[in-house]
Structure formats: C-alpha cells, structure tokens
Amino acid sequence: MWILGISKSHNGAVALTHNGKVVCAIQAERLSRIKRQALDLKNDRELLVKCVSYCLNYAGIRHSDLQSIAICTPWDVDFLENKTLFDYIGGAPKDYKGTFYVPHHYSHVEYILHYSKLSPGIVLIIDGSGSKEKDRKYFNIKEQINPKCISHVHKSGKETISAYWFDGKNLYLIYRFSPSINRDDKINQNSNGFLQSIGHYWRWASNYCCGSHSEAGKVMGLAAFGKPNKYKSLKILSTNKDGLIKLNYKKLNEKFNSPNIFGTDLTESEHYSNIAAMVQKDTEHTILKILKILKKKYPTDTFYYSGGVALNVVVNEKIIKSNLFKNVFLNGSSEDNGTAIGAALSVSNFLTNKRSTELVTDYYGKTYSNDEILSAIKKYSFKYDFIDEKKKYDLVASLIFKNKVVGWFQGKSEFGPRALGNRSILANPMNPKMKNILDLYIKQRDRYRPYAPVVLEEYVKEYFDIKGVSPVMMTGGTVLNKDLPAITHIDKSARIQTLSEKDNEIFYKLIKSFEKLSGVPIILNTSFNLPGEPIVESPIDALNTFSRSTLHYLCLGNYLVQQ
C-alpha cells in the first residue's frame, strides 16, 4: 500500500511509505532552496508537485499507484475535495482509499514509534504548537484518550505538549497541555503573540538574542557560556505538581528590554549568554519534572521523545543520564518535516491494522549517479578527477588529515536538520585553528557556536562520556580527549554522531581511513551549506555552494573537484 504524507507547515515536507516502511522523504526547503520553506498546498502548488514527483520518481511509481494521502498541519484544517487535492499534487490515484487528516502531535508520535521495536512506554511530544482544539472534530485519524488523562486543555487551545502511553500496539493520550490562543485571555497578555509553550519560550529567546525566531540552535550553543542560575529567582517557567505550565511573559518583558535586533555576534556577551542559560536550565527542569509526574502514573523503563524541542541535545543528554528510563528513543527529523512521515504511517497503521518498525535513520533522500554528477560538473570550469572507489577513502582522508576542508556528497541525502555524512563539510577535529577557519572563511558562523564530531561507534566510550549511541546526532556528552579542540565546546561538551558500518558504510570507510592516518576515529562533521541556505540536495546545489565558498575540495560520488 502506497501512502503519501504531507506536512503542511512552516517546515513543509512530503514523504512516501509502502506497506508501513518509509521509502522516501524530502523537505520542501531542499528543492526551493529557501531555508525553512513553508508548504501551503494551494499557494505552493508548484513546489508541492516537485516534492511529490521527487518521492514518486525515487520509488519508480506514478500518482495512479497511490492509495491514500495523509495530511498533517499545525495550521487550520482545510478539507479539500479529491479533485482539488489531486490537482495540487500533480496527478490522480486510481484505487483511492481516501484522504486522511492526522492530528499534529499524533503524527510526531507515529514517527518516533516507527523505531520502537514495539516496546511499551511513554511518548512525549514538545514543540512550538500543534493542532487547535477546535479542529479535533475534523480529524479522521482519532486519538484514544486514557480515562485518567491529565488534561490542561482550553476550548480555544492549541496543543504545545502531549504525552501518550504506548502498550505495544495502541496509543492512549495521558497528558496534554493545550493553552488558550485567545489574545484577550489573561495568560496571553504581554505575550506579543507567543503561546504558553516551551517551544515558544525558545522562540522568544531566539528573537531576543539573535534577531530571528528560527535560531533556537544558536541560543542552545550560547547557553554554555552563561550562568544558568543568574535569573533563577525570576521563575519565568514553572510547573505545578499536576503538570500545569506557566510561562511569565510579563516578567520577561519587564526584565529584558535590550533585544539583539540586528543579530550581531554574541560571543563574549554576558547578558545574552545568561539569558540563553536561563532558558536552557528552565527547559531541562520543566521537562524532567513532567517526566517524573508521568512515570509515577505510568511506570516504565522505555521513553520516546520527539517534536521540535527534542532537537535540544543538552536536554536529551540530561534525560538519558537522569536514569529515569533504561531505554530512550530519539528520531532525527523531530520537527515538523517529520510529521509527513508520521502522518503517512498513521494512515498505514489505521488501514492495515499492522504496525512496522525499522532501525532509526534519516537517510531518506535520493542517491545521484556518477553520470548525473559528471553532467553537473561539466557545467562549471572546475578541475576534477575520477577517483577509483578503492582509492577514494584514503585520498579524501589524507586531505582532511592535511587540514584541507572538504565538501562530501555521497549516497542518499538526509531528511532532517542534521548532516549525517552524506551532505557534509568535513574537517580535522585535532587542529586547534580549524574552528576559526570554518567560522571565518567557510561557514561564516558566530564564534560561540560549536561543531559536531562523528565517531565510530565502537570507540565512542573512549572519547566521550555518553550513554548508548547517537546515530542521528540527537544527544551529546563530555569530550574526554583534550586533543579534539575543533569539536569541543566551551563547557567541554559535544553534540555527537555515532557511526556504525550498518548506519552508513561509505562514511564509515572514510573515517576508518582517517583513523589509519591520525590514530583518531573521529572527523569534524558540519552541514554542507552556507549561511541562510538549506543543506545541499543535488550535485548542482553542491557545486553552486562550492563555487561561492572557500572549500578546498569537493568529493561528489567518485569525482574529486577542486577550486
């Protein structure tokens, strides 16, 4: 059964599943080349058609082969006639079983449970906001509610936190915080449009510290420089014993009135560092408190966590090391793009009454052939050589060891926000000057932002204090080796990707080659993009970015290109 999933969202995406397995997925931004590209079906029809075609062409099927379409949105539900929807996606299915509208948080849940091995446990979703309560009557994928559900739901509310109990087959809502979005309500006074939401707390911090609402990752990096208890007495974010959350925007506005509206580099800025640290500390404390409340009611050793806030690897590390749970499951595409997959899987489970699971991954995009790569290279005047597969790894590893910065374009593109070694910029983690080189000349990033390491899974405990593995770069740990300055943050931490041969054989071989030269099974891995643009998707994207950068080399498939 072929099912198309659509995330109609500020971070739009399209996904294709077959018999409960994920076949392909693409973020709209990768094709539009506009970072955080929204996907509104009517207004973005041309882009939607491109995203759908991308998935169908990868699978080798046509529109007529689709049997269902699943739509998830944090916006108002907008029912479409079949004819209109088919026109929007560029073609009509034949044996059509219907269009399904899936609750936003429920889609997040179904996606993370796809990596569950069907183990019963608590599922927690935290993001900016999801479905409106007024829209629940429109969904034809319904949530089951546990009679003892902790409900802080306003009739004009919008879900910001939801928790579910998964019994190995069925899902039951056990907690929801869905505060009012009515601007006239007391809780929304002084909020300037932000909701009672942990995700919106970060959005406020992103605006205040970075001059943009979409820079929560920067705020997380800045937090390590601040004093987390500097503003502890303010109690901006609080939670009572019943899990009711209060976010005091009035205090925020009164206390903090010097926003960094021009987004200048905040390195060595004590004021903004302390604010970032406050938000980070409040988030850790609140999430752990909610988890303790939930676990007391639903004892379990297994925890699933997703939603946009789950991209905070520092919180994830705190959860893992809290020992509240023996098993913690995290997925890479935890923000809205992932709901395209989750919506499709929800419908698959509903129609077949069968749930499938797979190993966690984010390699859901296309692979480009050497012929496609060569055709793209010939449109430029770069020097290039064809490199035999057996020689490729040692050659590129030697370049990195010699402190060259290399664009690395291989295999299936990543679906989520992390470059996991297929659309990456790679560098030597042992060079003490490498972070400055990348900051100033390549990535043009704020100096307080760290770079991530990828480490061979079998060596991870020798170099990092981390529990378990992190194949999609969703947790962190303390760096144990002083000879890795380029990937060590100010607080001695790192956001870690662990790599096994089964995760990504090509990337694994490269790091093994680097280990032979350096004695260290680690490479600095950052996303292949320049400021303000999405991660590259195609060979043309990679070459365009390469042409505007100061990267030394670019390895696309078996071709090595140099400036």
XYZ file of C-alpha atoms in Angstrom:
563
model
C 0.000 0.000 0.000
C 1.494 3.308 -1.155
C 0.672 6.290 1.058
C 1.750 9.878 0.512
C 2.302 12.009 3.614
C 2.279 15.807 3.517
C 3.442 18.189 6.224
C 1.522 21.385 5.510
C 3.647 23.549 7.746
C 6.221 26.289 8.180
C 8.738 23.450 7.693
C 6.977 21.594 4.917
C 7.796 18.134 3.616
C 6.471 15.204 1.601
C 7.044 11.516 2.357
C 6.169 8.204 0.743
C 5.596 4.940 2.599
C 4.929 1.440 1.302
C 3.389 -1.259 3.473
C 4.423 0.558 6.619
C 8.025 1.247 5.569
C 9.485 4.660 4.775
C 10.600 4.741 1.138
C 11.468 8.394 0.544
C 11.061 11.837 2.109
C 12.052 15.351 1.116
C 11.889 18.699 2.883
C 10.441 21.441 0.714
C 13.419 23.674 1.513
C 15.826 21.307 -0.219
C 14.074 21.851 -3.551
C 13.050 25.500 -3.209
C 16.496 26.404 -1.783
C 14.731 28.660 0.750
C 15.547 27.733 4.333
C 12.555 26.622 6.406
C 10.325 26.695 3.352
C 6.632 26.606 4.209
C 4.347 24.281 2.304
C 0.811 25.593 1.933
C -0.826 23.288 -0.589
C -2.801 25.862 -2.534
C -0.236 28.659 -2.565
C 2.792 26.383 -3.042
C 1.306 24.053 -5.661
C 4.322 24.080 -7.986
C 6.686 23.223 -5.124
C 4.320 20.551 -3.808
C 4.271 18.909 -7.246
C 8.094 18.887 -7.252
C 8.231 17.287 -3.800
C 5.654 14.641 -4.721
C 7.415 13.878 -8.016
C 10.740 13.578 -6.183
C 9.299 10.815 -3.991
C 7.342 9.032 -6.721
C 10.287 9.041 -9.137
C 12.574 7.652 -6.457
C 10.138 4.794 -5.811
C 9.508 4.224 -9.521
C 5.735 4.642 -9.209
C 3.089 7.049 -10.519
C 0.320 9.105 -8.955
C -2.114 6.392 -10.017
C -0.350 3.918 -7.687
C -1.090 5.957 -4.567
C -3.846 4.552 -2.375
C -4.107 7.246 0.255
C -2.908 10.744 1.136
C -2.245 11.794 4.739
C -2.104 15.473 5.672
C -0.767 16.931 8.899
C -0.727 20.618 9.794
C -0.297 22.844 12.847
C -2.461 25.387 10.996
C -6.230 25.325 10.460
C -7.521 22.097 8.924
C -8.667 22.844 5.376
C -10.642 19.996 3.846
C -10.073 19.522 0.135
C -12.183 17.781 -2.450
C -10.326 14.865 -4.021
C -10.231 16.531 -7.418
C -8.661 19.671 -5.927
C -6.112 17.718 -3.882
C -5.108 15.574 -6.855
C -4.643 18.733 -8.897
C -2.403 20.145 -6.159
C -0.142 17.059 -6.100
C 0.022 16.786 -9.899
C -1.936 13.606 -10.612
C -4.800 11.315 -9.573
C -4.675 7.924 -7.812
C -6.861 5.088 -9.131
C -7.625 2.681 -6.265
C -8.055 5.502 -3.751
C -8.957 4.711 -0.171
C -9.322 8.264 0.979
C -7.668 11.404 2.306
C -6.834 11.415 5.991
C -6.218 14.389 8.279
C -3.975 13.498 11.196
C -3.513 15.453 14.460
C -0.143 17.186 14.600
C 1.257 15.678 17.797
C -0.165 12.288 16.862
C 1.899 12.401 13.653
C 5.023 13.146 15.693
C 4.182 10.118 17.864
C 3.686 7.704 14.987
C 7.022 8.713 13.506
C 9.069 8.135 16.667
C 7.256 4.840 17.304
C 8.425 3.632 13.904
C 11.767 2.987 15.636
C 10.195 1.436 18.747
C 10.639 -2.304 18.305
C 7.077 -2.227 19.698
C 8.281 -1.784 23.283
C 5.589 -0.312 25.577
C 6.447 3.078 27.022
C 5.713 6.770 27.452
C 5.785 9.019 24.371
C 6.332 12.748 24.893
C 5.905 15.444 22.226
C 7.012 19.036 22.860
C 7.113 21.701 20.165
C 6.055 25.266 19.498
C 2.434 24.324 18.907
C 0.365 21.745 17.080
C -3.311 21.182 16.360
C -6.040 23.512 17.551
C -8.662 22.006 19.837
C -11.451 23.323 17.584
C -10.096 21.174 14.742
C -10.249 17.831 16.565
C -13.760 17.168 15.260
C -12.394 17.267 11.724
C -9.672 14.622 12.078
C -10.456 11.192 10.617
C -7.490 9.667 12.420
C -8.681 9.793 16.019
C -6.783 9.744 19.290
C -7.835 7.405 22.095
C -7.876 9.112 25.492
C -6.984 7.365 28.730
C -9.742 7.954 31.351
C -7.057 9.177 33.791
C -5.538 11.616 31.285
C -4.031 14.747 32.844
C -5.776 17.444 30.857
C -4.899 21.124 30.844
C -6.896 21.862 27.700
C -8.693 25.102 26.920
C -11.573 25.057 24.445
C -9.730 27.668 22.344
C -6.426 25.922 22.953
C -3.572 24.696 20.789
C -1.511 21.691 21.852
C 2.037 22.512 22.952
C 2.838 19.367 24.965
C 1.243 15.931 24.665
C 2.117 12.577 26.184
C 0.834 9.144 25.279
C 1.012 5.627 26.642
C 2.008 3.060 24.008
C 1.113 -0.506 25.011
C 2.984 -2.139 22.143
C 0.092 -1.764 19.741
C -2.287 1.025 20.731
C -1.801 4.649 21.789
C -3.641 6.452 24.576
C -3.381 10.162 25.405
C -2.286 10.515 29.041
C -1.326 14.205 29.287
C -1.983 17.320 27.289
C -1.140 20.974 27.785
C -3.180 22.945 25.258
C -3.392 26.564 26.431
C -5.690 29.215 25.030
C -4.572 31.122 21.948
C -7.115 33.893 22.571
C -5.103 37.083 22.908
C -7.686 38.538 25.285
C -7.184 35.739 27.829
C -5.135 36.681 30.883
C -2.356 34.165 30.192
C -1.680 35.751 26.800
C -1.427 39.339 27.948
C 2.081 40.735 27.444
C 2.974 37.699 25.296
C 3.249 39.549 21.957
C 1.737 36.566 20.175
C 3.807 33.871 21.867
C 1.950 30.976 23.488
C 2.302 29.213 26.804
C 4.775 26.861 25.171
C 8.308 25.666 25.833
C 8.898 25.885 22.092
C 7.740 29.495 22.099
C 9.965 30.250 25.092
C 12.833 29.308 22.793
C 11.281 31.308 20.003
C 11.216 34.346 22.303
C 14.880 33.708 23.237
C 15.787 33.316 19.565
C 14.168 36.654 18.737
C 15.691 38.399 21.748
C 19.204 37.011 21.377
C 19.543 36.535 17.623
C 17.004 38.851 15.982
C 15.191 35.935 14.324
C 12.560 33.476 15.551
C 14.256 30.422 13.983
C 17.668 30.422 15.702
C 16.996 28.217 18.730
C 20.103 26.194 17.852
C 22.240 29.285 18.244
C 20.676 30.004 21.643
C 21.469 26.455 22.766
C 25.135 26.938 21.803
C 25.238 30.319 23.558
C 23.796 28.859 26.777
C 27.048 27.067 27.575
C 28.735 30.463 28.072
C 26.183 31.754 30.591
C 25.328 31.386 34.259
C 22.148 29.278 34.439
C 21.196 30.434 37.939
C 21.680 34.157 37.294
C 17.913 34.707 36.940
C 16.704 31.671 38.885
C 14.635 33.814 41.257
C 12.502 35.139 38.384
C 10.832 31.740 37.892
C 9.883 32.562 34.319
C 8.860 28.972 33.524
C 7.130 26.988 36.256
C 5.253 23.711 36.605
C 2.953 22.553 39.381
C 2.501 19.022 40.708
C -0.255 18.359 38.162
C 1.875 19.336 35.189
C 0.285 22.727 34.620
C 2.865 25.005 32.998
C 3.091 28.770 33.351
C 5.323 30.985 31.224
C 5.519 34.544 32.565
C 5.942 36.854 29.573
C 5.211 39.901 31.719
C 8.376 39.285 33.725
C 10.350 38.619 30.547
C 9.296 41.922 29.046
C 9.924 43.872 32.243
C 13.331 42.339 32.950
C 14.765 42.051 29.455
C 14.391 45.010 27.121
C 17.590 45.088 25.061
C 16.933 42.666 22.175
C 19.702 41.948 19.680
C 17.519 43.055 16.779
C 20.382 43.127 14.267
C 21.582 39.613 15.108
C 25.178 40.638 15.853
C 27.718 38.064 17.050
C 27.115 37.470 20.765
C 30.481 35.900 21.543
C 31.642 37.194 24.935
C 28.239 38.812 25.587
C 27.464 38.081 29.231
C 23.919 39.481 29.079
C 22.679 37.278 26.245
C 24.664 34.243 27.398
C 22.963 34.392 30.792
C 19.524 34.637 29.175
C 20.272 31.637 26.960
C 21.499 29.698 30.003
C 18.313 30.613 31.898
C 16.093 29.310 29.086
C 18.150 26.123 28.820
C 18.049 25.470 32.564
C 14.308 26.200 32.809
C 13.642 23.791 29.935
C 15.672 20.984 31.482
C 13.984 21.404 34.863
C 10.450 21.559 33.425
C 10.786 18.557 31.123
C 12.325 16.386 33.835
C 9.521 17.382 36.213
C 6.870 16.421 33.648
C 8.606 13.084 33.078
C 8.638 12.330 36.799
C 4.902 13.078 37.014
C 4.193 10.796 34.049
C 6.425 7.953 35.173
C 4.825 7.914 38.621
C 1.442 7.303 36.974
C 2.742 5.015 34.215
C 5.809 3.084 35.452
C 8.043 2.061 32.549
C 11.694 1.777 31.538
C 11.045 2.989 27.983
C 10.679 6.571 26.771
C 10.061 8.039 23.311
C 10.659 11.727 22.705
C 10.004 13.928 19.663
C 8.784 17.344 18.496
C 10.850 20.433 17.702
C 12.079 20.900 21.294
C 13.605 17.403 21.124
C 16.349 18.882 18.915
C 17.863 20.221 22.149
C 20.648 17.678 22.621
C 21.583 19.062 26.049
C 18.114 18.292 27.401
C 18.251 14.887 25.728
C 21.524 14.121 27.472
C 20.015 15.178 30.829
C 17.046 12.860 30.265
C 19.274 9.918 29.371
C 21.608 10.470 32.327
C 18.736 11.026 34.774
C 18.263 7.233 34.823
C 14.501 7.714 34.758
C 14.438 5.294 31.822
C 16.694 2.480 30.649
C 15.656 2.927 27.023
C 15.369 6.362 25.398
C 14.328 6.595 21.730
C 15.055 9.717 19.660
C 14.477 10.356 15.952
C 16.377 12.811 13.788
C 13.553 14.596 11.967
C 11.751 15.509 15.148
C 10.487 18.870 13.911
C 7.544 19.476 11.580
C 9.088 17.943 8.465
C 8.943 14.555 10.211
C 5.166 14.747 10.534
C 4.915 13.998 6.803
C 6.310 10.546 7.599
C 4.309 10.244 10.815
C 1.018 11.118 9.101
C 1.601 8.523 6.369
C 2.496 5.857 8.944
C -0.609 6.739 10.990
C -2.814 6.035 7.992
C -0.911 2.864 7.128
C -1.442 1.559 10.670
C -5.128 2.510 10.528
C -5.844 0.893 7.157
C -3.863 -2.306 7.692
C -4.098 -2.638 11.486
C -0.411 -3.512 11.329
C 2.499 -1.550 12.742
C 6.006 -1.874 11.246
C 9.307 -0.772 12.735
C 12.750 -0.024 11.313
C 16.192 0.987 12.526
C 16.491 4.710 13.206
C 17.888 6.648 10.250
C 17.487 9.946 8.427
C 18.814 8.864 5.012
C 15.505 9.150 3.183
C 16.521 11.148 0.098
C 17.822 10.417 -3.403
C 21.137 8.955 -4.494
C 22.664 10.635 -7.562
C 24.645 8.544 -10.042
C 28.177 9.325 -11.199
C 26.720 10.144 -14.628
C 24.389 12.733 -13.083
C 27.292 14.127 -11.077
C 29.589 14.380 -14.115
C 26.865 16.111 -16.122
C 26.586 18.733 -13.363
C 30.384 19.181 -13.034
C 30.726 19.891 -16.756
C 28.568 22.986 -16.324
C 31.409 24.543 -14.352
C 35.079 25.203 -15.075
C 36.442 23.376 -12.025
C 39.334 20.932 -12.205
C 38.124 17.424 -11.487
C 39.315 13.821 -11.442
C 37.567 10.477 -11.334
C 38.730 8.578 -8.254
C 38.538 4.800 -8.071
C 36.268 3.638 -5.243
C 39.097 1.763 -3.513
C 41.318 4.857 -3.508
C 38.628 7.428 -2.656
C 38.612 6.942 1.102
C 42.361 7.079 1.655
C 42.720 10.082 -0.655
C 39.992 12.186 0.984
C 41.097 11.127 4.469
C 44.631 12.304 3.661
C 43.311 15.695 2.540
C 41.388 16.108 5.784
C 44.422 14.975 7.795
C 46.443 17.678 5.997
C 43.887 20.230 7.254
C 42.034 20.672 3.980
C 38.296 21.333 4.330
C 36.271 19.005 2.107
C 32.696 19.029 0.879
C 31.404 15.449 0.984
C 28.445 14.486 -1.238
C 27.603 10.777 -1.183
C 24.627 8.424 -1.209
C 21.116 9.283 -0.038
C 20.501 12.822 1.181
C 19.494 13.357 4.790
C 15.884 14.288 5.520
C 16.277 16.135 8.809
C 18.172 19.174 10.079
C 21.421 17.287 10.679
C 24.029 16.474 8.058
C 24.950 12.874 8.847
C 27.812 12.345 6.441
C 26.123 12.380 3.053
C 25.752 16.152 2.568
C 28.536 17.300 4.887
C 31.547 19.552 5.213
C 34.374 17.596 6.828
C 37.492 18.760 8.639
C 40.255 17.726 11.025
C 38.971 17.771 14.636
C 42.506 17.844 16.061
C 43.560 21.147 14.507
C 43.240 23.919 17.143
C 42.823 26.507 14.358
C 40.140 24.612 12.466
C 37.146 26.103 14.287
C 38.327 29.621 13.454
C 38.974 28.632 9.838
C 35.455 27.276 9.496
C 33.858 30.195 11.353
C 35.622 32.929 9.414
C 36.189 31.527 5.937
C 33.790 28.631 5.306
C 30.606 28.632 7.393
C 30.776 32.310 8.440
C 29.266 31.446 11.796
C 29.092 33.129 15.186
C 32.170 32.125 17.137
C 30.227 30.788 20.131
C 28.617 28.003 18.066
C 30.266 24.568 18.304
C 30.975 21.988 15.599
C 29.974 18.354 15.897
C 32.094 15.198 15.789
C 31.214 11.918 14.165
C 32.861 8.970 15.900
C 32.971 5.292 15.029
C 30.507 3.581 17.342
C 32.982 1.027 18.668
C 35.253 3.788 20.005
C 32.700 6.234 21.371
C 33.258 5.471 25.074
C 36.988 6.113 24.722
C 36.427 9.698 23.601
C 33.071 10.802 25.028
C 31.063 10.438 28.206
C 27.853 9.284 26.580
C 25.293 6.595 27.357
C 24.288 4.484 24.378
C 24.619 5.588 20.759
C 23.545 8.652 18.773
C 23.188 7.687 15.083
C 21.157 10.789 14.151
C 23.132 13.285 16.282
C 20.401 13.784 18.884
C 22.388 13.687 22.101
C 25.659 14.931 23.494
C 28.283 14.258 26.090
C 31.523 15.421 27.628
C 34.664 15.220 25.488
C 37.227 13.046 27.286
C 40.179 13.708 24.991
C 41.973 17.084 25.088
C 43.332 16.597 21.560
C 39.999 17.399 19.856
C 39.795 21.202 20.173
C 37.815 21.822 16.976
C 34.783 19.887 18.222
C 34.978 20.672 21.954
C 32.549 23.333 23.190
C 33.351 25.846 25.925
C 31.807 23.525 28.564
C 33.842 20.534 27.290
C 30.742 19.063 25.601
C 29.963 17.968 22.051
C 26.857 17.125 20.029
C 27.755 13.621 18.938
C 27.006 11.424 15.950
C 27.949 7.793 16.442
C 28.509 5.735 13.306
C 28.416 2.017 12.685
C 29.140 0.305 9.380
C 25.468 -0.639 9.015
C 24.426 3.008 9.504
C 26.465 4.304 6.571
C 29.125 2.091 5.001
C 30.624 4.826 2.793
C 31.075 7.314 5.622
C 32.361 4.556 7.895
C 35.102 3.665 5.400
C 36.232 7.291 5.209
C 36.575 7.604 8.970
C 38.429 4.277 9.162
C 40.886 5.682 6.617
C 41.255 8.856 8.670
C 41.884 6.738 11.763
C 44.736 4.928 9.987
C 46.457 8.269 9.380
C 45.627 10.112 12.588
C 45.066 7.408 15.176
C 41.683 9.050 15.920
C 38.364 7.543 14.660
C 36.675 10.961 14.601
C 36.025 13.642 11.976
C 34.500 17.090 12.358
C 31.172 16.997 10.539
C 29.058 20.064 9.771
C 26.245 20.652 7.307
C 27.040 21.345 3.656
C 25.555 24.804 3.282
C 26.440 28.473 3.600
C 24.686 30.984 5.888
C 20.978 31.348 5.253
C 20.646 28.406 2.864
C 19.407 24.818 3.346
C 21.681 21.806 3.212
C 22.523 20.937 -0.400
C 20.362 18.318 -2.073
C 21.614 17.790 -5.637
C 25.019 17.854 -7.365
C 24.136 21.271 -8.813
C 23.351 22.562 -5.314
C 26.681 21.229 -4.055
C 28.639 22.779 -6.911
C 26.839 26.121 -6.540
C 27.699 26.230 -2.847
C 31.255 25.096 -3.554
C 31.673 27.876 -6.135
C 30.688 30.515 -3.560
C 32.781 29.077 -0.730
C 36.437 28.713 0.141
C 36.240 24.946 0.499
C 39.433 23.311 -0.698
C 37.883 20.209 -2.281
C 34.523 18.664 -3.079
C 34.054 14.923 -3.380
C 30.841 14.039 -5.235
C 30.412 10.313 -5.664
C 33.676 9.245 -7.313
C 34.629 12.703 -8.560
C 37.054 14.964 -6.725
C 36.620 18.646 -7.610
C 38.931 21.483 -6.613
C 38.799 25.258 -6.865
